[in-house]
Coordinates of C-alpha atoms in Angstrom, one line a residue:
P8 CA -44.2 -40.5 -63.0
G9 CA -44.4 -43.6 -65.1
V10 CA -41.1 -45.0 -63.9
V11 CA -41.3 -47.6 -61.1
A12 CA -38.8 -47.0 -58.3
P13 CA -36.7 -49.9 -57.1
V14 CA -37.2 -51.3 -53.6
V15 CA -35.0 -50.0 -50.8
V16 CA -32.6 -52.8 -49.8
P17 CA -29.8 -53.1 -47.2
V18 CA -26.4 -52.0 -48.4
D19 CA -22.9 -52.8 -47.3
R20 CA -21.8 -51.1 -44.1
G21 CA -18.2 -51.5 -45.0
V22 CA -18.3 -48.5 -47.3
R23 CA -18.6 -44.8 -46.6
L24 CA -22.4 -44.1 -46.3
P25 CA -23.6 -40.9 -47.8
L26 CA -26.0 -38.4 -46.2
S27 CA -29.5 -38.1 -47.6
F28 CA -30.2 -34.9 -49.5
A29 CA -32.2 -33.5 -46.6
Q30 CA -29.4 -34.4 -44.1
Q31 CA -26.8 -32.8 -46.3
R32 CA -28.6 -29.4 -46.3
L33 CA -29.0 -29.4 -42.5
W34 CA -25.3 -30.4 -42.1
F35 CA -24.3 -27.5 -44.3
L36 CA -26.4 -25.1 -42.2
A37 CA -24.8 -26.5 -39.1
Q38 CA -21.4 -25.5 -40.5
L39 CA -22.6 -22.0 -40.9
E40 CA -24.3 -21.8 -37.4
P41 CA -22.8 -24.6 -35.3
D42 CA -24.6 -23.4 -32.1
S43 CA -28.0 -23.0 -33.7
I44 CA -31.0 -24.8 -32.0
E45 CA -33.3 -24.1 -35.0
Y46 CA -33.5 -27.8 -35.8
N47 CA -33.7 -29.2 -32.3
M48 CA -36.8 -31.4 -31.8
P49 CA -37.7 -31.5 -28.1
M50 CA -40.2 -34.2 -27.2
P51 CA -41.1 -34.1 -23.4
I52 CA -43.2 -37.2 -22.4
P53 CA -45.2 -36.9 -19.1
L54 CA -45.1 -40.2 -17.1
D55 CA -47.6 -40.5 -14.3
G56 CA -47.8 -43.3 -11.7
D57 CA -45.2 -45.9 -10.7
L58 CA -42.1 -45.9 -12.9
D59 CA -39.4 -48.5 -13.4
V60 CA -36.4 -46.4 -14.3
D61 CA -34.2 -49.4 -15.2
A62 CA -36.9 -50.7 -17.6
L63 CA -37.2 -47.3 -19.2
A64 CA -33.4 -47.1 -19.7
A65 CA -33.5 -50.6 -21.2
A66 CA -36.3 -49.6 -23.6
L67 CA -34.3 -46.6 -24.7
G68 CA -31.4 -48.9 -25.3
G69 CA -33.6 -51.2 -27.3
L70 CA -34.9 -48.3 -29.4
T71 CA -31.4 -47.0 -30.3
A72 CA -30.2 -50.6 -31.0
R73 CA -33.3 -51.0 -33.3
H74 CA -32.8 -47.8 -35.3
E75 CA -29.3 -47.1 -36.5
V76 CA -30.1 -43.5 -37.2
L77 CA -30.4 -42.8 -33.5
R78 CA -26.7 -43.7 -33.0
T79 CA -25.5 -42.0 -36.2
R80 CA -23.1 -39.1 -36.4
L81 CA -22.4 -36.9 -39.5
V82 CA -18.7 -36.5 -40.0
A83 CA -16.8 -34.6 -42.7
G84 CA -14.1 -36.6 -44.6
E85 CA -10.7 -35.2 -45.5
D86 CA -12.2 -34.1 -48.8
G87 CA -14.8 -32.1 -46.9
V88 CA -17.7 -34.3 -48.0
P89 CA -19.9 -35.4 -45.0
Y90 CA -20.8 -39.1 -44.4
Q91 CA -22.7 -41.2 -41.9
V92 CA -20.9 -42.9 -39.0
I93 CA -23.0 -45.5 -37.3
D94 CA -21.9 -46.2 -33.7
P95 CA -22.4 -49.7 -32.2
P96 CA -25.4 -50.2 -29.8
L97 CA -24.5 -49.6 -26.1
P98 CA -26.5 -49.8 -22.9
F99 CA -28.4 -46.5 -22.6
V100 CA -27.4 -44.4 -19.6
L101 CA -30.5 -42.4 -18.4
P102 CA -29.6 -39.4 -16.2
V103 CA -32.2 -38.5 -13.5
V104 CA -32.8 -34.9 -12.5
D105 CA -34.8 -34.6 -9.3
V106 CA -36.7 -31.3 -8.8
S107 CA -39.3 -32.7 -6.3
A108 CA -37.7 -30.8 -3.4
E109 CA -38.0 -27.4 -5.2
P110 CA -40.6 -24.9 -3.8
D111 CA -42.5 -25.3 -7.1
P112 CA -41.5 -28.6 -8.7
A113 CA -43.7 -28.2 -11.8
A114 CA -42.2 -24.8 -12.6
A115 CA -38.7 -26.1 -11.9
A116 CA -39.3 -29.0 -14.3
E117 CA -40.7 -26.6 -17.0
A118 CA -37.6 -24.4 -16.6
W119 CA -35.3 -27.4 -16.9
L120 CA -37.1 -28.7 -20.0
A121 CA -36.8 -25.2 -21.6
A122 CA -33.1 -25.1 -20.9
D123 CA -32.5 -28.6 -22.2
A124 CA -34.4 -27.8 -25.4
A125 CA -32.0 -24.8 -26.0
V126 CA -28.8 -27.0 -25.8
P127 CA -27.4 -27.4 -29.4
F128 CA -26.3 -30.7 -30.9
D129 CA -22.9 -31.4 -32.3
L130 CA -23.5 -33.4 -35.5
A131 CA -20.0 -34.8 -35.6
T132 CA -19.6 -36.0 -32.0
G133 CA -23.2 -36.9 -31.2
P134 CA -25.3 -38.4 -29.8
L135 CA -28.1 -36.9 -31.8
L136 CA -30.8 -38.3 -29.5
R137 CA -30.6 -37.4 -25.8
A138 CA -32.8 -38.3 -22.9
T139 CA -33.1 -37.2 -19.3
L140 CA -35.7 -38.2 -16.7
V141 CA -37.0 -35.3 -14.7
R142 CA -38.6 -36.4 -11.4
V143 CA -41.3 -34.0 -10.3
A144 CA -42.7 -36.2 -7.6
A145 CA -42.5 -39.9 -6.6
D146 CA -45.3 -40.8 -9.0
E147 CA -44.8 -38.0 -11.5
H148 CA -42.0 -37.8 -14.1
V149 CA -41.2 -36.2 -17.4
L150 CA -39.0 -38.0 -19.9
A151 CA -37.1 -35.1 -21.6
L152 CA -36.3 -36.5 -25.1
A153 CA -34.7 -34.4 -27.8
M154 CA -33.2 -35.2 -31.2
H155 CA -31.8 -33.2 -34.0
H156 CA -33.9 -33.0 -37.2
V157 CA -31.1 -34.8 -39.2
V158 CA -32.2 -38.0 -37.5
G159 CA -36.0 -37.6 -37.3
D160 CA -39.2 -35.8 -38.2
E161 CA -42.7 -35.5 -36.9
W162 CA -43.7 -39.0 -38.2
S163 CA -40.6 -40.3 -36.5
S164 CA -41.7 -38.8 -33.2
G165 CA -44.8 -40.9 -33.3
I166 CA -42.9 -44.1 -34.1
L167 CA -40.4 -43.3 -31.3
R168 CA -43.2 -42.8 -28.7
D169 CA -45.1 -45.9 -29.8
E170 CA -42.1 -48.2 -29.9
L171 CA -40.7 -46.9 -26.6
A172 CA -44.0 -47.7 -24.9
A173 CA -44.0 -51.1 -26.4
L174 CA -40.4 -51.9 -25.4
Y175 CA -41.1 -50.6 -21.9
A176 CA -44.0 -53.0 -21.7
G177 CA -41.8 -55.9 -22.6
A178 CA -43.1 -56.4 -26.2
E179 CA -41.0 -57.8 -29.0
L180 CA -41.0 -55.7 -32.2
P181 CA -40.6 -57.2 -35.6
A182 CA -37.2 -56.7 -37.3
L183 CA -36.9 -53.7 -39.6
P184 CA -36.3 -54.6 -43.3
V185 CA -33.9 -51.6 -43.9
Q186 CA -32.3 -48.7 -42.1
Y187 CA -32.2 -45.0 -42.8
A188 CA -28.6 -45.3 -44.3
D189 CA -30.1 -47.7 -46.8
F190 CA -32.7 -45.1 -47.8
A191 CA -30.0 -42.5 -48.2
V192 CA -28.0 -44.7 -50.6
W193 CA -31.2 -45.6 -52.5
Q194 CA -32.3 -42.0 -52.8
R195 CA -29.0 -40.9 -54.4
Q196 CA -29.1 -43.8 -56.8
W197 CA -32.8 -43.5 -57.7
L198 CA -32.8 -39.7 -58.1
S199 CA -30.3 -39.5 -61.0
G200 CA -30.3 -39.5 -64.8
E201 CA -33.7 -39.7 -66.5
V202 CA -35.7 -39.8 -63.3
L203 CA -34.0 -36.7 -61.9
E204 CA -34.4 -34.8 -65.2
G205 CA -38.1 -35.7 -65.3
Q206 CA -38.7 -34.4 -61.8
L207 CA -36.6 -31.3 -62.4
G208 CA -38.4 -30.6 -65.7
F209 CA -41.7 -30.4 -63.9
W210 CA -40.5 -28.1 -61.2
R211 CA -38.6 -25.8 -63.6
E212 CA -41.8 -25.3 -65.6
T213 CA -44.0 -25.0 -62.5
L214 CA -41.8 -22.4 -60.7
A215 CA -40.6 -20.4 -63.7
G216 CA -41.0 -16.7 -62.9
A217 CA -42.4 -17.4 -59.4
P218 CA -42.6 -14.1 -57.5
V219 CA -41.5 -13.3 -54.0
L220 CA -44.5 -12.9 -51.7
E221 CA -44.5 -9.3 -50.3
L222 CA -46.6 -9.2 -47.2
P223 CA -47.0 -6.0 -45.2
T224 CA -44.6 -6.0 -42.2
D225 CA -44.3 -3.9 -39.1
R226 CA -40.5 -3.5 -39.6
P227 CA -38.1 -3.6 -42.5
R228 CA -36.7 -7.0 -43.4
P229 CA -33.1 -7.4 -41.9
P230 CA -30.3 -8.3 -44.2
V231 CA -29.9 -11.7 -42.5
R232 CA -32.9 -13.8 -41.6
S233 CA -33.6 -14.2 -37.8
T234 CA -35.2 -17.2 -36.1
E235 CA -36.7 -15.1 -33.3
G236 CA -40.4 -15.7 -33.3
A237 CA -43.6 -16.5 -31.5
A238 CA -46.7 -18.7 -31.9
L239 CA -50.4 -18.2 -31.2
E240 CA -53.2 -20.6 -31.5
F241 CA -56.9 -20.1 -32.4
A242 CA -60.0 -22.2 -32.8
I243 CA -62.4 -22.4 -35.7
P244 CA -66.0 -23.0 -34.5
A245 CA -67.7 -26.3 -35.4
D246 CA -70.4 -24.7 -37.6
V247 CA -67.7 -23.1 -39.8
A248 CA -65.7 -26.3 -39.9
D249 CA -68.8 -28.2 -41.0
G250 CA -69.5 -25.6 -43.6
L251 CA -65.9 -26.0 -45.0
R252 CA -66.3 -29.8 -45.1
A253 CA -69.5 -29.3 -47.1
V254 CA -67.7 -26.9 -49.5
A255 CA -64.9 -29.4 -49.9
R256 CA -67.4 -32.3 -50.7
E257 CA -69.2 -30.1 -53.2
A258 CA -66.0 -29.2 -55.0
G259 CA -64.5 -32.7 -54.9
V260 CA -61.4 -31.6 -53.0
S261 CA -59.8 -32.4 -49.6
M262 CA -59.9 -30.3 -46.5
F263 CA -56.2 -29.6 -47.1
M264 CA -57.0 -28.1 -50.5
T265 CA -60.0 -26.1 -49.1
L266 CA -58.0 -24.5 -46.3
L267 CA -55.1 -23.9 -48.7
G268 CA -57.4 -22.1 -51.1
A269 CA -58.8 -20.0 -48.3
F270 CA -55.3 -19.1 -46.9
T271 CA -53.9 -18.2 -50.3
T272 CA -57.0 -16.0 -50.7
L273 CA -56.0 -14.2 -47.5
L274 CA -52.4 -13.8 -48.7
H275 CA -53.8 -12.5 -52.0
R276 CA -55.8 -9.9 -50.2
Y277 CA -52.9 -8.9 -47.9
S278 CA -50.3 -8.6 -50.7
G279 CA -52.3 -7.6 -53.7
Q280 CA -50.6 -10.4 -55.7
D281 CA -52.4 -12.9 -58.0
D282 CA -49.5 -15.4 -58.0
I283 CA -49.0 -16.9 -54.5
V284 CA -46.3 -19.4 -53.6
V285 CA -46.2 -21.3 -50.3
G286 CA -44.5 -24.3 -49.0
T287 CA -46.1 -27.4 -47.4
P288 CA -44.5 -30.4 -45.6
I289 CA -45.2 -33.9 -46.9
A290 CA -44.4 -37.1 -45.0
N291 CA -42.6 -38.6 -48.1
R292 CA -43.3 -42.1 -46.7
N293 CA -44.7 -43.5 -49.9
R294 CA -42.7 -46.8 -49.7
A295 CA -43.8 -49.7 -47.5
E296 CA -40.2 -50.5 -46.4
I297 CA -39.6 -47.1 -44.9
E298 CA -43.0 -46.5 -43.2
G299 CA -41.7 -47.8 -39.8
L300 CA -38.3 -46.1 -39.8
I301 CA -37.2 -43.3 -37.6
G302 CA -35.3 -40.8 -39.8
F303 CA -35.5 -37.5 -41.7
F304 CA -37.8 -38.3 -44.6
V305 CA -40.2 -35.3 -44.6
N306 CA -40.0 -33.3 -47.7
T307 CA -41.3 -29.8 -48.6
L308 CA -43.4 -29.2 -51.6
V309 CA -43.7 -25.7 -53.3
L310 CA -47.3 -25.0 -54.2
R311 CA -48.1 -22.2 -56.6
T312 CA -51.6 -20.8 -56.8
D313 CA -53.1 -18.7 -59.6
L314 CA -55.7 -16.3 -58.3
S315 CA -55.8 -14.1 -61.4
G316 CA -59.1 -13.1 -63.1
D317 CA -61.0 -12.7 -59.8
P318 CA -62.4 -16.3 -59.7
T319 CA -65.0 -17.5 -57.4
F320 CA -63.8 -19.5 -54.5
A321 CA -65.3 -22.7 -56.0
E322 CA -63.3 -22.0 -59.2
L323 CA -60.2 -21.4 -57.2
L324 CA -60.5 -24.8 -55.6
G325 CA -60.4 -26.4 -59.0
R326 CA -57.1 -24.6 -59.7
V327 CA -55.7 -25.6 -56.3
R328 CA -56.7 -29.2 -56.8
S329 CA -54.9 -29.4 -60.2
R330 CA -51.7 -27.8 -58.9
T331 CA -51.6 -29.8 -55.7
L332 CA -52.1 -33.2 -57.4
A333 CA -49.4 -32.4 -59.9
A334 CA -47.0 -31.5 -57.1
Y335 CA -47.8 -34.8 -55.3
A336 CA -46.9 -36.7 -58.4
H337 CA -43.4 -35.1 -58.3
Q338 CA -42.8 -35.2 -54.6
D339 CA -39.7 -37.5 -54.7
L340 CA -37.3 -34.7 -55.5
P341 CA -35.9 -33.4 -52.2
F342 CA -36.5 -29.7 -51.6
E343 CA -32.8 -29.2 -50.9
Q344 CA -31.8 -30.6 -54.2
L345 CA -34.5 -28.6 -56.0
V346 CA -33.0 -25.4 -54.5
D347 CA -29.6 -26.4 -55.7
E348 CA -30.7 -27.5 -59.2
L349 CA -32.8 -24.4 -59.9
G350 CA -29.8 -22.2 -59.0
V351 CA -31.9 -20.0 -56.7
D352 CA -30.2 -16.7 -55.8
R353 CA -28.9 -16.9 -52.3
D354 CA -30.7 -14.2 -50.2
R355 CA -29.8 -14.5 -46.5
S356 CA -32.8 -12.3 -45.6
R357 CA -35.3 -14.9 -46.9
T358 CA -35.8 -18.7 -47.1
P359 CA -35.4 -19.9 -50.7
L360 CA -38.5 -20.3 -53.0
F361 CA -41.1 -19.5 -50.4
Q362 CA -41.4 -17.6 -47.1
V363 CA -44.8 -18.8 -45.9
L364 CA -45.5 -22.4 -44.8
F365 CA -48.9 -24.0 -44.8
N366 CA -49.9 -27.3 -43.2
Y367 CA -53.0 -29.3 -42.4
V368 CA -52.9 -32.5 -40.3
S369 CA -55.9 -34.8 -40.7
G370 CA -57.2 -36.9 -37.9
D371 CA -59.0 -36.0 -34.7
G372 CA -56.6 -34.5 -32.2
G373 CA -59.3 -34.2 -29.5
D374 CA -61.2 -31.2 -28.2
T375 CA -58.6 -28.7 -26.8
G376 CA -61.2 -26.4 -25.3
L377 CA -59.5 -23.5 -27.0
Q378 CA -61.6 -20.5 -27.7
G379 CA -60.6 -17.3 -29.5
V380 CA -56.9 -16.5 -29.9
S381 CA -54.2 -17.6 -27.4
E382 CA -51.5 -15.4 -26.0
P383 CA -48.2 -15.4 -28.1
L384 CA -45.6 -17.9 -26.9
P385 CA -42.0 -17.2 -27.8
M386 CA -40.4 -19.8 -30.0
P387 CA -37.8 -20.1 -32.8
V388 CA -39.2 -20.0 -36.3
K389 CA -37.9 -21.1 -39.7
F390 CA -40.1 -18.9 -42.0
D391 CA -41.7 -15.4 -42.1
L392 CA -45.0 -17.0 -41.4
S393 CA -46.2 -20.6 -40.8
V394 CA -49.9 -21.6 -40.5
S395 CA -51.0 -25.1 -39.6
F396 CA -54.5 -26.6 -39.0
G397 CA -55.8 -29.7 -37.3
T398 CA -59.1 -31.2 -36.2
A399 CA -60.3 -30.8 -32.6
G400 CA -63.6 -32.5 -31.9
S401 CA -66.1 -31.2 -34.5
G402 CA -64.2 -28.0 -35.0
L403 CA -60.7 -27.0 -36.2
V404 CA -57.7 -25.5 -34.5
G405 CA -55.0 -23.4 -36.0
S406 CA -51.5 -22.2 -35.1
V407 CA -49.7 -19.2 -36.5
Q408 CA -45.9 -19.1 -36.1
Y409 CA -44.4 -15.8 -37.1
S410 CA -41.1 -13.9 -37.2
T411 CA -41.2 -11.3 -34.4
V412 CA -38.4 -9.4 -36.3
L413 CA -41.0 -8.7 -39.0
F414 CA -44.4 -8.8 -37.3
D415 CA -46.1 -7.6 -34.2
A416 CA -48.4 -9.8 -32.2
E417 CA -51.3 -7.4 -32.8
R418 CA -50.9 -7.8 -36.6
M419 CA -51.0 -11.6 -36.3
V420 CA -54.2 -11.4 -34.1
R421 CA -55.8 -9.2 -36.8
L422 CA -54.7 -11.7 -39.4
V423 CA -56.4 -14.5 -37.6
G424 CA -59.5 -12.4 -37.3
H425 CA -59.5 -11.6 -41.0
F426 CA -59.0 -15.3 -41.8
M427 CA -62.0 -16.2 -39.6
E428 CA -64.2 -13.6 -41.4
L429 CA -63.0 -15.0 -44.7
L430 CA -63.8 -18.6 -43.8
S431 CA -67.3 -17.6 -42.6
A432 CA -68.0 -15.8 -45.9
I433 CA -66.7 -18.7 -47.9
V434 CA -69.0 -21.1 -46.1
T435 CA -72.0 -18.8 -46.7
A436 CA -71.3 -18.2 -50.4
P437 CA -68.5 -20.2 -52.1
D438 CA -69.6 -18.8 -55.5
R439 CA -68.7 -15.2 -54.5
R440 CA -65.9 -13.6 -56.4
L441 CA -62.7 -13.4 -54.3
S442 CA -62.6 -9.6 -54.5
S443 CA -66.0 -9.4 -52.8
V444 CA -65.2 -11.8 -50.0
P445 CA -65.2 -9.7 -46.7
V446 CA -62.2 -10.0 -44.4
L447 CA -62.7 -7.1 -42.0
T448 CA -64.3 -7.8 -38.6
D449 CA -67.4 -5.9 -37.4
V450 CA -65.2 -3.8 -35.1
E451 CA -62.9 -2.8 -38.0
R452 CA -65.8 -1.9 -40.2
R453 CA -67.2 0.4 -37.5
E454 CA -63.8 2.0 -37.1
L455 CA -63.6 2.7 -40.8
Q456 CA -66.9 4.5 -40.6
V457 CA -65.7 6.7 -37.8
W458 CA -62.3 7.4 -39.5
N459 CA -64.0 8.3 -42.8
A460 CA -66.5 10.7 -41.2
S461 CA -64.3 13.6 -42.3
A462 CA -66.7 16.0 -43.9
A463 CA -65.5 19.6 -43.6
P464 CA -66.2 22.9 -45.4
V465 CA -63.9 23.5 -48.3
P466 CA -61.9 26.8 -48.0
A467 CA -62.7 29.3 -50.7
V468 CA -59.2 29.2 -52.3
G469 CA -57.8 27.6 -55.3
A470 CA -54.8 25.8 -53.8
V471 CA -53.1 25.0 -50.5
H472 CA -50.4 27.5 -50.8
E473 CA -53.0 30.2 -51.0
L474 CA -54.2 29.3 -47.5
I475 CA -50.6 29.7 -46.3
A476 CA -50.4 33.1 -48.0
E477 CA -53.4 34.2 -46.0
R478 CA -51.7 33.2 -42.7
V479 CA -48.5 35.0 -43.9
A480 CA -50.5 38.2 -44.4
A481 CA -52.4 37.8 -41.1
D482 CA -49.5 37.0 -38.7
P483 CA -46.1 36.7 -40.4
A484 CA -44.3 36.3 -37.0
A485 CA -46.3 33.2 -35.9
V486 CA -44.4 29.9 -36.0
A487 CA -45.3 27.9 -39.0
V488 CA -43.0 24.9 -38.9
R489 CA -41.1 23.4 -36.0
C490 CA -38.8 20.3 -36.1
G491 CA -36.6 19.6 -33.1
D492 CA -34.7 22.8 -32.4
A493 CA -35.4 24.3 -35.9
A494 CA -38.3 26.6 -36.5
L495 CA -39.6 29.0 -39.2
T496 CA -42.2 31.7 -38.9
Y497 CA -44.8 32.2 -41.7
G498 CA -42.8 35.1 -43.0
E499 CA -39.5 33.2 -43.1
L500 CA -41.2 30.1 -44.7
W501 CA -42.8 32.3 -47.4
Q502 CA -39.6 34.1 -48.2
R503 CA -37.4 31.0 -48.4
S504 CA -40.0 29.1 -50.5
E505 CA -40.2 32.1 -52.8
Q506 CA -36.5 32.0 -53.4
L507 CA -36.5 28.3 -54.2
A508 CA -39.7 28.6 -56.4
R509 CA -37.9 31.2 -58.6
Q510 CA -35.0 28.8 -59.0
L511 CA -37.3 26.0 -60.0
C512 CA -39.2 28.2 -62.5
G513 CA -35.8 29.1 -64.0
L514 CA -35.2 25.3 -64.4
G515 CA -38.5 24.9 -66.3
V516 CA -40.8 23.8 -63.5
G517 CA -44.4 24.7 -64.2
P518 CA -47.9 23.1 -64.4
E519 CA -47.7 19.3 -65.0
S520 CA -44.1 19.2 -63.8
V521 CA -43.2 16.6 -61.2
V522 CA -40.3 17.4 -58.9
G523 CA -38.6 14.6 -56.9
L524 CA -37.9 15.4 -53.2
C525 CA -35.2 13.3 -51.5
L526 CA -35.1 14.9 -48.0
D527 CA -35.5 13.8 -44.4
R528 CA -38.5 15.2 -42.5
G529 CA -37.8 18.7 -41.3
V530 CA -38.2 22.4 -42.1
E531 CA -36.3 22.1 -45.4
F532 CA -38.8 19.5 -46.6
V533 CA -41.7 21.9 -45.9
V534 CA -39.9 24.7 -47.7
A535 CA -39.3 22.5 -50.7
V536 CA -43.0 21.3 -50.9
L537 CA -44.3 24.9 -50.7
A538 CA -41.7 26.0 -53.3
V539 CA -42.8 23.3 -55.8
W540 CA -46.4 24.3 -55.3
R541 CA -45.7 28.0 -55.8
A542 CA -43.8 27.1 -59.0
G543 CA -46.9 25.3 -60.3
G544 CA -45.6 21.8 -60.1
A545 CA -46.3 18.6 -58.0
Y546 CA -43.8 17.1 -55.6
L547 CA -42.9 13.4 -55.4
P548 CA -41.3 12.2 -52.1
M549 CA -38.5 9.7 -52.7
D550 CA -37.3 7.3 -50.0

């Protein structure tokens, strides 16, 4: 901030062209997992009506000729440092796969598209954009486009579709002022020295002592992160969406900030943590000369929210606004370089700096007709949890992508239900303290009432082991404990626990003593618990 960045200009193609910082990280990951499809970007385009296949192939050729990045490969030099190799433009060969004769052409096309999306790219040999035309019927086709993330992002996908349609229609597009390789050179020159230190200084201070978000999971976290995941979609009703817009206007914040505040509140309630860190993608197209380029520009910002002190939601929005605007002002530093410069400990079980991604896409995406929560759809994921929102008519739609290694679908459905309850409460009373914002659904509240209806007469004894003593006296031969093939009668349980209790007393165990128990479930555990009680102490189970 305060330093004006130079304009991106064309550079000499006769020298070795570096990778951008973002490309460099994905290249490094590709060396670790060369067959990974985590960063494949499939883009199927339905084409109805008459189709000129030759004209479509020519349009694809024009597109790759126009954007150097679509004919770029990432190659390692003899020193191991990767660089960009830009191949010359060539006529585009468009393969055609005809499934029209299959018993179910639509299903056959869907299966073919899924198989194509799962084919990995080779960054060194290329091409990093591929296209196949799938013929479903004489007047129905699907253009199966796919590219690797190192040469494009979501913004690029929109440019690609628009320019492909224009070129197919015979339009002439204005020349591009620069290419992606020019941006890569500019980025490395610009983000150095004083500018780099200024950006790094902000992020060092902002992320100092940032905690790891500990969400409740259905299974232990594996030692190496998995990309196995699924996604489900949900709809936010129009009246709730309108209420959120009113809350945003009253607080002087954007819908992005409002939904972020609500989502971090949910994470706060789930984790019990007051310091919540999430990531969010940002287009990073803040220079006119690169707005029309296809390439990997998108950056990831780390947003840290302070929920301490039990603020009202309105107060929280003020904190979110301040932190978000400050992050936007320091968005030039690539996330990949931030991770390197901060010296983040490498933990292969988690993504660095954050494990939950949040996104909001403005603009009307049209009414999807979605109601409730959709069925989970298997898909690869990059984070423990990713939540994105968009406008659909007068309402909002959301998508939850989650790691199936960590979470069950039922937990994610409940999470969506809790989020909907939270949003409704925020709309009704934005000045309510976060601790009093309800998240349970009506069904869950009724279940809690049933589960907590546990009134029972209290036995006339002083301690639990006295109840067991009564059973020992009444029927010592009855089975008291059974685990697998092992079993103890009440008499055996009492005798063995008495022996152990004497040993514990000899070691000084008595009232107010805490005895740690590190045992698997079984008869020995029950003997130990009873022995500690009989010695007068309390037991502490240890994992």
